[in-house]
């Protein structure tokens, strides 16, 4: 007779979720990841709202990811209205996104995942048994927080980055403080790479189909997506390549890209655009074998490498901003309503994030679409959970469930971002 083992709630993940394992005896029939955070219906909330309100509303979809949602929405609205932005604005956005990546990866690696690596129950046990490691991780997170707070005007739901500009350019004193903070955690970044290079003892998992934004001048945004070695997918036509649909057991949609199950995030980024040259490139030569061509077991190490990459890039951006033209204040232009459609893709810490909007001649939103990294990863995560369960066939249910929980945490889902679907 069949049975169901349920983990409710999933612990040490962002948001609320449940894991169900369907068994026939000791044989695993299927695994369901149920993202049960209440849907907030954000796409519907935007309909009829002014283009100027859209970025500030949509970033409320998630506190942890609010900065990258705000920037992605700004880029999409600016595309629709053909708004130019200054160099100061671009550099400020780039720096604040690196701050978001630092705080997000540090939180995931040190507070959510490290207890699994050290085989302790949670952060409280970590504070007792490895306090110096936890302090190091929180110091990293604090630097990311500081960058976002100083440039965004506040830590969550930034107000200083606006359509076409910034409310106030960062002062030299602010930039010096940020530079000092970044330099203070560079040794922690390299230590983090060594800490997570050992990985997790999972059996081989499903082979991933990596998906990432084709970045260029920006380290985060671009006009096309890369899916393995296939031709690039223009962001303007993303709906022709990406299919999404609701599933009965989850509040998040599932997705395929050109018929394939995508994997997005740090692992995909470093496989599709491995670092070459410089300190990160040298470190990647040393440890990159555990990332290149790797399944999900390499995601933690990929995030650790990106911590170092973001810290160095953030320091360079601070130096650029210190040298910028004083006449380029980054002040936003006068905004005029206009009809238009625009879309943008950014690399959020957890992977590809897409926003698309259409506006009428009065500048009111007539269509809104958001595709989040966790929605793109949902099918891949369930495939990997099933592969792990089959690899552990015959294990005691408690042992199996503990391993499946660890795997979910390796994926670093952001459930709040994922459960925005709306059916009208």
Tab-separated table of C-alpha atoms in Angstrom:
chain	number	residue	atom	x	y	z
A	1	UNK	CA	0.000	0.000	0.000
A	2	UNK	CA	1.301	3.456	-0.886
A	3	UNK	CA	2.235	6.093	1.654
A	4	UNK	CA	3.165	9.763	1.652
A	5	UNK	CA	5.950	11.290	3.709
A	6	UNK	CA	5.491	15.035	4.101
A	7	UNK	CA	7.892	17.689	5.335
A	8	UNK	CA	5.901	20.740	6.364
A	9	UNK	CA	7.309	23.292	6.603
A	10	UNK	CA	10.599	23.122	4.767
A	11	UNK	CA	13.175	24.695	7.045
A	12	UNK	CA	15.971	27.153	6.262
A	13	UNK	CA	14.565	28.343	2.949
A	14	UNK	CA	13.183	31.762	1.983
A	15	UNK	CA	9.405	31.464	2.225
A	16	UNK	CA	6.968	28.661	2.944
A	17	UNK	CA	7.116	25.280	1.252
A	18	UNK	CA	6.226	21.628	1.688
A	19	UNK	CA	7.929	18.503	0.373
A	20	UNK	CA	5.922	15.341	-0.352
A	21	UNK	CA	7.462	11.953	-1.099
A	22	UNK	CA	5.113	9.295	-2.503
A	23	UNK	CA	6.244	5.765	-1.644
A	24	UNK	CA	5.243	2.224	-2.565
A	25	UNK	CA	6.955	0.327	0.207
A	26	UNK	CA	10.535	1.655	0.007
A	27	UNK	CA	10.201	2.553	-3.698
A	28	UNK	CA	9.804	6.268	-4.470
A	29	UNK	CA	7.042	6.873	-7.012
A	30	UNK	CA	7.307	10.657	-7.210
A	31	UNK	CA	8.364	13.759	-5.318
A	32	UNK	CA	6.443	17.030	-5.188
A	33	UNK	CA	7.812	20.388	-4.117
A	34	UNK	CA	4.863	22.491	-3.036
A	35	UNK	CA	5.617	26.216	-2.795
A	36	UNK	CA	2.789	27.206	-0.480
A	37	UNK	CA	3.494	30.891	0.206
A	38	UNK	CA	0.243	32.782	-0.371
A	39	UNK	CA	0.043	34.255	-3.898
A	40	UNK	CA	0.147	38.062	-3.883
A	41	UNK	CA	-1.201	38.595	-7.419
A	42	UNK	CA	1.326	41.302	-8.252
A	43	UNK	CA	0.848	41.221	-12.000
A	44	UNK	CA	-2.854	41.979	-11.541
A	45	UNK	CA	-2.108	44.690	-8.968
A	46	UNK	CA	-0.140	46.626	-11.588
A	47	UNK	CA	-2.942	46.820	-14.141
A	48	UNK	CA	-4.238	50.369	-14.484
A	49	UNK	CA	-1.364	51.858	-12.483
A	50	UNK	CA	0.929	54.576	-13.805
A	51	UNK	CA	4.257	53.572	-15.356
A	52	UNK	CA	5.946	55.650	-12.621
A	53	UNK	CA	4.413	53.467	-9.900
A	54	UNK	CA	5.288	50.093	-11.404
A	55	UNK	CA	8.892	49.684	-10.140
A	56	UNK	CA	7.987	50.691	-6.572
A	57	UNK	CA	5.034	48.309	-6.449
A	58	UNK	CA	6.626	45.261	-8.049
A	59	UNK	CA	9.723	45.319	-5.833
A	60	UNK	CA	7.389	44.486	-2.920
A	61	UNK	CA	7.099	40.987	-4.339
A	62	UNK	CA	10.031	40.061	-2.067
A	63	UNK	CA	12.091	41.879	0.563
A	64	UNK	CA	15.267	39.847	0.050
A	65	UNK	CA	15.197	40.332	-3.744
A	66	UNK	CA	13.610	43.792	-3.812
A	67	UNK	CA	16.651	45.556	-5.272
A	68	UNK	CA	16.991	43.368	-8.349
A	69	UNK	CA	13.218	43.453	-8.916
A	70	UNK	CA	13.330	47.260	-8.754
A	71	UNK	CA	16.235	47.506	-11.205
A	72	UNK	CA	14.697	44.993	-13.627
A	73	UNK	CA	11.391	46.861	-13.566
A	74	UNK	CA	13.195	50.173	-14.143
A	75	UNK	CA	14.979	48.723	-17.167
A	76	UNK	CA	11.744	47.336	-18.625
A	77	UNK	CA	9.801	50.578	-18.140
A	78	UNK	CA	12.695	52.624	-19.550
A	79	UNK	CA	12.729	50.326	-22.571
A	80	UNK	CA	8.993	50.881	-23.061
A	81	UNK	CA	9.250	54.668	-22.746
A	82	UNK	CA	12.661	54.950	-24.469
A	83	UNK	CA	14.162	56.738	-21.465
A	84	UNK	CA	17.945	57.313	-21.539
A	85	UNK	CA	20.064	56.880	-18.400
A	86	UNK	CA	23.391	58.455	-17.483
A	87	UNK	CA	26.661	56.686	-16.755
A	88	UNK	CA	26.350	57.550	-13.064
A	89	UNK	CA	22.939	55.893	-13.004
A	90	UNK	CA	24.246	52.741	-14.678
A	91	UNK	CA	27.224	52.475	-12.316
A	92	UNK	CA	25.047	53.065	-9.253
A	93	UNK	CA	22.616	50.345	-10.299
A	94	UNK	CA	25.458	47.952	-11.023
A	95	UNK	CA	26.995	48.551	-7.600
A	96	UNK	CA	23.728	48.134	-5.730
A	97	UNK	CA	23.097	44.838	-7.538
A	98	UNK	CA	26.499	43.568	-6.434
A	99	UNK	CA	25.489	44.552	-2.905
A	100	UNK	CA	22.329	42.493	-3.280
A	101	UNK	CA	24.303	39.509	-4.516
A	102	UNK	CA	26.743	39.755	-1.598
A	103	UNK	CA	24.029	39.834	1.044
A	104	UNK	CA	21.911	37.126	-0.603
A	105	UNK	CA	24.734	34.632	-1.202
A	106	UNK	CA	26.194	35.267	2.268
A	107	UNK	CA	22.821	34.659	3.903
A	108	UNK	CA	22.246	31.461	1.954
A	109	UNK	CA	25.708	29.986	2.385
A	110	UNK	CA	26.313	30.847	6.022
A	111	UNK	CA	22.853	30.821	7.626
A	112	UNK	CA	20.821	28.369	5.535
A	113	UNK	CA	23.363	25.930	4.065
A	114	UNK	CA	26.365	25.863	6.403
A	115	UNK	CA	24.451	23.985	9.138
A	116	UNK	CA	24.028	21.126	6.626
A	117	UNK	CA	27.714	21.194	5.735
A	118	UNK	CA	28.737	21.034	9.408
A	119	UNK	CA	25.891	18.636	10.280
A	120	UNK	CA	24.254	20.822	12.915
A	121	UNK	CA	20.550	21.536	13.276
A	122	UNK	CA	20.459	25.232	12.494
A	123	UNK	CA	21.823	28.715	13.050
A	124	UNK	CA	21.487	28.513	16.850
A	125	UNK	CA	23.686	25.408	16.948
A	126	UNK	CA	26.036	27.035	14.448
A	127	UNK	CA	26.421	30.029	16.768
A	128	UNK	CA	27.467	27.688	19.574
A	129	UNK	CA	29.691	25.314	17.616
A	130	UNK	CA	31.221	27.537	14.917
A	131	UNK	CA	30.695	31.148	16.045
A	132	UNK	CA	33.644	32.554	14.091
A	133	UNK	CA	32.316	31.145	10.823
A	134	UNK	CA	28.885	32.600	11.489
A	135	UNK	CA	30.388	35.988	12.366
A	136	UNK	CA	32.369	35.941	9.127
A	137	UNK	CA	29.251	35.208	7.088
A	138	UNK	CA	27.290	37.949	8.815
A	139	UNK	CA	30.140	40.401	8.176
A	140	UNK	CA	29.876	39.601	4.465
A	141	UNK	CA	26.127	40.066	4.551
A	142	UNK	CA	26.515	43.366	6.389
A	143	UNK	CA	28.720	44.783	3.621
A	144	UNK	CA	26.077	43.848	1.050
A	145	UNK	CA	23.424	45.444	3.251
A	146	UNK	CA	25.509	48.606	3.594
A	147	UNK	CA	25.904	48.990	-0.175
A	148	UNK	CA	22.158	48.636	-0.710
A	149	UNK	CA	21.247	50.960	2.142
A	150	UNK	CA	23.684	53.723	1.179
A	151	UNK	CA	22.823	53.679	-2.536
A	152	UNK	CA	19.166	52.722	-2.272
A	153	UNK	CA	18.202	55.089	0.525
A	154	UNK	CA	17.163	52.150	2.678
A	155	UNK	CA	17.947	48.458	2.888
A	156	UNK	CA	14.681	47.026	1.542
A	157	UNK	CA	12.594	48.390	-1.363
A	158	UNK	CA	15.126	51.049	-2.446
A	159	UNK	CA	13.810	54.550	-3.138
A	160	UNK	CA	16.948	56.319	-4.401
A	161	UNK	CA	17.155	54.431	-7.708
A	162	UNK	CA	14.466	55.834	-9.984
A	163	UNK	CA	13.279	55.915	-13.579
A	164	UNK	CA	16.052	57.409	-15.683
A	165	UNK	CA	18.320	58.337	-12.794
A	166	UNK	CA	19.058	58.428	-9.089
A	167	UNK	CA	17.506	60.634	-6.449
A	168	UNK	CA	20.878	61.558	-4.981
A	169	UNK	CA	24.358	60.639	-6.142
A	170	UNK	CA	26.537	58.887	-3.559
A	171	UNK	CA	28.915	61.273	-1.791
A	172	UNK	CA	32.655	60.706	-1.740
A	173	UNK	CA	32.543	59.971	2.007
A	174	UNK	CA	29.897	57.314	1.379
A	175	UNK	CA	31.976	55.722	-1.358
A	176	UNK	CA	35.095	55.694	0.833
A	177	UNK	CA	33.127	53.915	3.584
A	178	UNK	CA	31.838	51.360	1.101
A	179	UNK	CA	35.323	50.741	-0.264
A	180	UNK	CA	36.707	50.169	3.228
A	181	UNK	CA	33.910	47.736	4.034
A	182	UNK	CA	34.397	45.777	0.820
A	183	UNK	CA	38.152	45.493	1.306
A	184	UNK	CA	37.660	44.266	4.866
A	185	UNK	CA	35.743	41.167	3.714
A	186	UNK	CA	37.869	40.119	0.725
A	187	UNK	CA	39.761	37.535	2.848
A	188	UNK	CA	36.420	36.145	4.046
A	189	UNK	CA	35.358	35.700	0.406
A	190	UNK	CA	38.368	33.524	-0.422
A	191	UNK	CA	37.921	31.588	2.830
A	192	UNK	CA	34.303	30.952	1.816
A	193	UNK	CA	35.437	29.350	-1.440
A	194	UNK	CA	37.720	26.969	0.467
A	195	UNK	CA	34.966	26.219	2.984
A	196	UNK	CA	32.431	25.158	0.354
A	197	UNK	CA	34.751	23.456	-2.126
A	198	UNK	CA	34.184	20.103	-0.396
A	199	UNK	CA	30.552	20.110	-1.557
A	200	UNK	CA	27.771	17.785	-0.444
A	201	UNK	CA	27.872	13.977	-0.658
A	202	UNK	CA	24.885	13.529	-2.946
A	203	UNK	CA	24.896	10.821	-5.630
A	204	UNK	CA	24.981	12.109	-9.241
A	205	UNK	CA	21.904	14.166	-10.057
A	206	UNK	CA	20.092	15.193	-13.246
A	207	UNK	CA	22.260	16.780	-15.952
A	208	UNK	CA	21.337	20.493	-16.039
A	209	UNK	CA	20.412	22.686	-18.993
A	210	UNK	CA	22.049	25.969	-18.011
A	211	UNK	CA	20.186	29.227	-18.726
A	212	UNK	CA	21.611	32.711	-18.107
A	213	UNK	CA	21.432	36.300	-19.314
A	214	UNK	CA	23.987	37.214	-21.986
A	215	UNK	CA	25.681	40.023	-20.119
A	216	UNK	CA	27.956	42.600	-21.694
A	217	UNK	CA	28.618	46.084	-20.391
A	218	UNK	CA	26.576	45.150	-17.329
A	219	UNK	CA	27.417	42.104	-15.209
A	220	UNK	CA	23.709	41.552	-14.567
A	221	UNK	CA	21.515	42.648	-17.490
A	222	UNK	CA	21.513	41.999	-21.211
A	223	UNK	CA	19.343	41.831	-24.312
A	224	UNK	CA	19.451	38.063	-24.814
A	225	UNK	CA	19.385	34.790	-22.892
A	226	UNK	CA	21.786	31.898	-23.388
A	227	UNK	CA	20.547	28.320	-23.155
A	228	UNK	CA	23.582	26.066	-23.387
A	229	UNK	CA	25.022	26.227	-26.911
A	230	UNK	CA	21.697	27.030	-28.614
A	231	UNK	CA	21.162	30.348	-30.448
A	232	UNK	CA	20.521	33.288	-28.134
A	233	UNK	CA	16.980	34.131	-27.079
A	234	UNK	CA	16.180	37.855	-27.497
A	235	UNK	CA	14.734	39.248	-24.283
A	236	UNK	CA	12.190	41.178	-26.360
A	237	UNK	CA	10.824	37.843	-27.612
A	238	UNK	CA	11.203	35.796	-24.438
A	239	UNK	CA	7.594	34.621	-24.544
A	240	UNK	CA	8.261	32.772	-27.799
A	241	UNK	CA	10.873	30.617	-26.042
A	242	UNK	CA	9.600	30.322	-22.462
A	243	UNK	CA	6.405	28.467	-21.632
A	244	UNK	CA	4.925	28.686	-18.127
A	245	UNK	CA	1.947	26.913	-16.631
A	246	UNK	CA	0.335	26.526	-13.184
A	247	UNK	CA	0.579	23.173	-11.413
A	248	UNK	CA	-1.981	21.789	-9.008
A	249	UNK	CA	0.377	21.072	-6.115
A	250	UNK	CA	2.203	24.434	-5.995
A	251	UNK	CA	1.432	28.142	-5.985
A	252	UNK	CA	4.388	28.721	-8.323
A	253	UNK	CA	4.314	28.082	-12.048
A	254	UNK	CA	6.588	25.597	-13.756
A	255	UNK	CA	8.502	26.504	-16.907
A	256	UNK	CA	10.375	25.139	-19.895
A	257	UNK	CA	12.656	27.040	-22.253
A	258	UNK	CA	12.595	25.822	-25.853
A	259	UNK	CA	11.164	22.589	-24.500
A	260	UNK	CA	14.030	22.018	-22.055
A	261	UNK	CA	13.996	22.091	-18.258
A	262	UNK	CA	16.296	25.014	-17.344
A	263	UNK	CA	18.657	25.469	-14.420
A	264	UNK	CA	19.423	29.075	-13.487
A	265	UNK	CA	21.597	30.722	-10.854
A	266	UNK	CA	25.261	30.885	-9.913
A	267	UNK	CA	26.024	27.424	-11.291
A	268	UNK	CA	24.552	28.306	-14.696
A	269	UNK	CA	26.292	31.684	-14.819
A	270	UNK	CA	29.765	30.293	-14.118
A	271	UNK	CA	29.315	27.465	-16.611
A	272	UNK	CA	28.116	29.717	-19.424
A	273	UNK	CA	30.572	32.543	-18.669
A	274	UNK	CA	33.454	31.175	-16.570
A	275	UNK	CA	35.735	33.843	-15.091
A	276	UNK	CA	39.018	34.272	-16.940
A	277	UNK	CA	41.986	36.228	-15.679
A	278	UNK	CA	42.384	38.244	-12.521
A	279	UNK	CA	42.072	36.924	-8.969
A	280	UNK	CA	38.701	35.246	-9.577
A	281	UNK	CA	39.972	33.556	-12.736
A	282	UNK	CA	42.989	32.216	-10.852
A	283	UNK	CA	40.798	30.888	-8.066
A	284	UNK	CA	38.441	29.364	-10.631
A	285	UNK	CA	41.378	27.487	-12.174
A	286	UNK	CA	42.014	25.957	-8.761
A	287	UNK	CA	38.478	24.922	-7.802
A	288	UNK	CA	36.427	25.269	-10.994
A	289	UNK	CA	36.464	21.542	-11.717
A	290	UNK	CA	33.784	21.165	-9.045
A	291	UNK	CA	31.629	23.713	-10.915
A	292	UNK	CA	32.257	23.156	-14.642
A	293	UNK	CA	29.703	20.775	-16.150
A	294	UNK	CA	28.495	20.008	-12.657
A	295	UNK	CA	24.989	19.239	-11.498
A	296	UNK	CA	23.416	20.938	-8.512
A	297	UNK	CA	26.149	19.701	-6.199
A	298	UNK	CA	28.316	22.557	-7.484
A	299	UNK	CA	25.886	25.387	-6.728
A	300	UNK	CA	27.215	26.296	-3.279
A	301	UNK	CA	30.785	26.565	-4.543
A	302	UNK	CA	29.567	28.631	-7.507
A	303	UNK	CA	27.879	31.053	-5.107
A	304	UNK	CA	31.059	31.248	-3.025
A	305	UNK	CA	33.071	32.144	-6.136
A	306	UNK	CA	30.500	34.781	-7.032
A	307	UNK	CA	30.860	36.325	-3.578
A	308	UNK	CA	34.515	37.011	-4.357
A	309	UNK	CA	33.657	38.126	-7.894
A	310	UNK	CA	31.012	40.578	-6.645
A	311	UNK	CA	33.226	41.978	-3.895
A	312	UNK	CA	36.036	42.743	-6.350
A	313	UNK	CA	33.621	44.167	-8.929
A	314	UNK	CA	31.955	46.325	-6.272
A	315	UNK	CA	35.325	47.738	-5.235
A	316	UNK	CA	36.110	48.592	-8.870
A	317	UNK	CA	32.724	50.283	-9.290
A	318	UNK	CA	33.327	52.404	-6.209
A	319	UNK	CA	36.607	53.560	-7.759
A	320	UNK	CA	34.809	54.423	-11.010
A	321	UNK	CA	32.175	56.409	-9.159
A	322	UNK	CA	34.898	58.289	-7.282
A	323	UNK	CA	36.301	59.379	-10.650
A	324	UNK	CA	33.021	60.307	-12.363
A	325	UNK	CA	32.258	63.659	-13.923
A	326	UNK	CA	30.855	65.979	-11.217
A	327	UNK	CA	28.444	67.357	-13.801
A	328	UNK	CA	26.833	63.920	-14.162
A	329	UNK	CA	24.550	64.050	-11.139
A	330	UNK	CA	22.358	61.191	-12.346
A	331	UNK	CA	19.260	63.330	-11.817
A	332	UNK	CA	16.178	61.710	-13.354
A	333	UNK	CA	14.628	63.334	-16.439
A	334	UNK	CA	11.147	64.793	-16.657
A	335	UNK	CA	8.826	61.830	-17.216
A	336	UNK	CA	6.118	62.004	-19.876
A	337	UNK	CA	3.454	59.286	-20.294
A	338	UNK	CA	3.620	57.388	-23.572
A	339	UNK	CA	2.379	54.163	-25.095
A	340	UNK	CA	4.908	51.374	-25.396
A	341	UNK	CA	6.044	47.921	-24.392
A	342	UNK	CA	9.321	46.889	-22.836
A	343	UNK	CA	10.980	43.893	-21.269
A	344	UNK	CA	14.210	43.363	-19.368
A	345	UNK	CA	16.198	40.428	-18.023
A	346	UNK	CA	18.600	40.565	-15.091
A	347	UNK	CA	20.616	38.014	-13.195
A	348	UNK	CA	19.139	37.958	-9.697
A	349	UNK	CA	21.261	36.117	-7.121
A	350	UNK	CA	19.178	32.998	-7.778
A	351	UNK	CA	19.164	33.315	-11.558
A	352	UNK	CA	17.327	34.769	-14.543
A	353	UNK	CA	14.635	37.322	-13.693
A	354	UNK	CA	12.411	38.748	-16.442
A	355	UNK	CA	9.943	41.647	-16.319
A	356	UNK	CA	7.688	42.707	-19.199
A	357	UNK	CA	5.199	45.611	-19.315
A	358	UNK	CA	2.883	47.367	-21.767
A	359	UNK	CA	1.474	50.876	-21.323
A	360	UNK	CA	-1.235	52.873	-23.093
A	361	UNK	CA	-0.946	56.488	-24.276
A	362	UNK	CA	-1.779	57.710	-20.769
A	363	UNK	CA	1.107	55.703	-19.350
A	364	UNK	CA	-1.182	53.233	-17.581
A	365	UNK	CA	-0.114	49.618	-17.303
A	366	UNK	CA	-2.174	47.323	-19.550
A	367	UNK	CA	-0.093	44.137	-19.239
A	368	UNK	CA	2.485	42.907	-16.734
A	369	UNK	CA	4.518	39.724	-16.681
A	370	UNK	CA	7.193	38.528	-14.250
A	371	UNK	CA	9.200	35.304	-14.541
A	372	UNK	CA	11.316	34.514	-11.490
A	373	UNK	CA	14.366	32.275	-11.008
A	374	UNK	CA	12.600	29.876	-8.661
A	375	UNK	CA	9.760	29.374	-11.152
A	376	UNK	CA	12.348	28.620	-13.847
A	377	UNK	CA	14.075	26.191	-11.466
A	378	UNK	CA	10.963	24.432	-10.163
A	379	UNK	CA	10.954	21.538	-12.660
A	380	UNK	CA	14.714	21.046	-12.400
A	381	UNK	CA	14.465	20.925	-8.632
A	382	UNK	CA	11.728	18.299	-8.735
A	383	UNK	CA	13.725	16.257	-11.277
A	384	UNK	CA	16.769	16.407	-9.007
A	385	UNK	CA	14.753	15.491	-5.935
A	386	UNK	CA	13.418	12.428	-7.745
A	387	UNK	CA	16.901	11.479	-8.971
A	388	UNK	CA	18.245	11.745	-5.426
A	389	UNK	CA	15.347	9.724	-4.052
A	390	UNK	CA	15.944	6.952	-6.601
A	391	UNK	CA	19.652	7.024	-5.769
A	392	UNK	CA	18.755	6.421	-2.116
A	393	UNK	CA	16.170	3.711	-2.783
A	394	UNK	CA	15.644	1.584	0.312
A	395	UNK	CA	16.819	4.212	2.780
A	396	UNK	CA	14.822	4.850	5.919
A	397	UNK	CA	12.178	7.519	5.221
A	398	UNK	CA	13.678	9.894	7.806
A	399	UNK	CA	17.132	9.608	6.211
A	400	UNK	CA	15.688	10.103	2.732
A	401	UNK	CA	13.653	13.141	3.714
A	402	UNK	CA	16.629	14.781	5.447
A	403	UNK	CA	18.701	14.394	2.263
A	404	UNK	CA	15.890	15.807	0.124
A	405	UNK	CA	15.588	18.830	2.410
A	406	UNK	CA	19.322	19.466	2.077
A	407	UNK	CA	18.995	19.341	-1.692
A	408	UNK	CA	16.199	21.927	-1.680
A	409	UNK	CA	18.423	24.224	0.372
A	410	UNK	CA	21.276	23.750	-2.113
A	411	UNK	CA	18.996	25.133	-4.822
A	412	UNK	CA	18.405	28.283	-2.721
A	413	UNK	CA	14.769	28.833	-3.751
A	414	UNK	CA	13.111	32.197	-3.150
A	415	UNK	CA	9.533	31.105	-2.629
A	416	UNK	CA	8.183	34.635	-2.070
A	417	UNK	CA	9.294	35.651	-5.571
A	418	UNK	CA	7.933	32.487	-7.135
A	419	UNK	CA	4.331	32.624	-5.923
A	420	UNK	CA	3.189	35.692	-7.835
A	421	UNK	CA	0.999	33.853	-10.367
A	422	UNK	CA	-2.453	35.124	-11.182
A	423	UNK	CA	-5.354	33.516	-13.019
A	424	UNK	CA	-8.024	35.966	-14.202
